[in-house]
Amino acid sequence: MWNALRVHPGSTVAVFGAGTVGLSAVMAAEAAGAAQIIALDVHTERLALAAELGATDSVDVSSADSVHEILSLTSGEGVDYSVECTGRPEVMANAVEALAALGTAAILGVAGLDADVRANAFELLKGRTVIGSVMGHQAPGALVPRILDLYRRGRFPLERLVRTYPLADINAAVSDSRAGKTIKAVLTHLH
């Protein structure tokens, strides 16, 4: 949000996938001053958390067409920036299609090594850009202190994403993660 996309106050942003990365993107967009942040996911619990963390709109994509909904929410314009966090090639294409002219999509989801990202050539003629990003396009020595500063000021509540499980409950952690009940499962092993 801050470095690769350079989201600025007044921007419109769509975040595809409200897992750990997507919810972090929502918080970063909110911290950057985005005017509209649209979270998209299939889990209503995650969408509710996204709203608490700064999303202005949410779309349950299990029952809605993501591009159509984004265009409806932006008066047909599309968003300035989109972030794809699912790793699904069809969602990657939607992240590009949902952009306004001159918009930029960041593909962050990890797809299989043989996954193709496809975009309609006409959509790219509108000046759209597609990028990848690793570690927020910034050295950890600079990025981590920035996040910690926001965290200390209550503007990046990372603890809202984490749920701990004893190692013996690893199956419950996996099940809860797959069901969308847990965002970031952390296993603990105490001696």
GROMACS .gro file of C-alpha atoms in nm, residues 1-6 132-147:
model
   22
    1MET     CA    1   0.000   0.000   0.000
    2TRP     CA    2   0.264   0.249   0.102
    3ASN     CA    3   0.557   0.172  -0.125
    4ALA     CA    4   0.460  -0.043  -0.423
    5LEU     CA    5   0.117   0.114  -0.479
    6ARG     CA    6   0.173   0.450  -0.309
  132GLY     CA    7   0.397  -0.804  -0.780
  133SER     CA    8   0.533  -0.711  -0.440
  134VAL     CA    9   0.740  -0.881  -0.176
  135MET     CA   10   0.778  -0.758   0.183
  136GLY     CA   11   0.592  -0.437   0.105
  137HIS     CA   12   0.858  -0.320  -0.142
  138GLN     CA   13   1.067  -0.201   0.151
  139ALA     CA   14   1.356  -0.333   0.354
  140PRO     CA   15   1.233  -0.492   0.680
  141GLY     CA   16   1.462  -0.257   0.875
  142ALA     CA   17   1.246   0.034   0.758
  143LEU     CA   18   0.908  -0.136   0.724
  144VAL     CA   19   0.891  -0.308   1.063
  145PRO     CA   20   0.958   0.011   1.265
  146ARG     CA   21   0.689   0.188   1.061
  147ILE     CA   22   0.435  -0.086   1.138
   0.00000   0.00000   0.00000
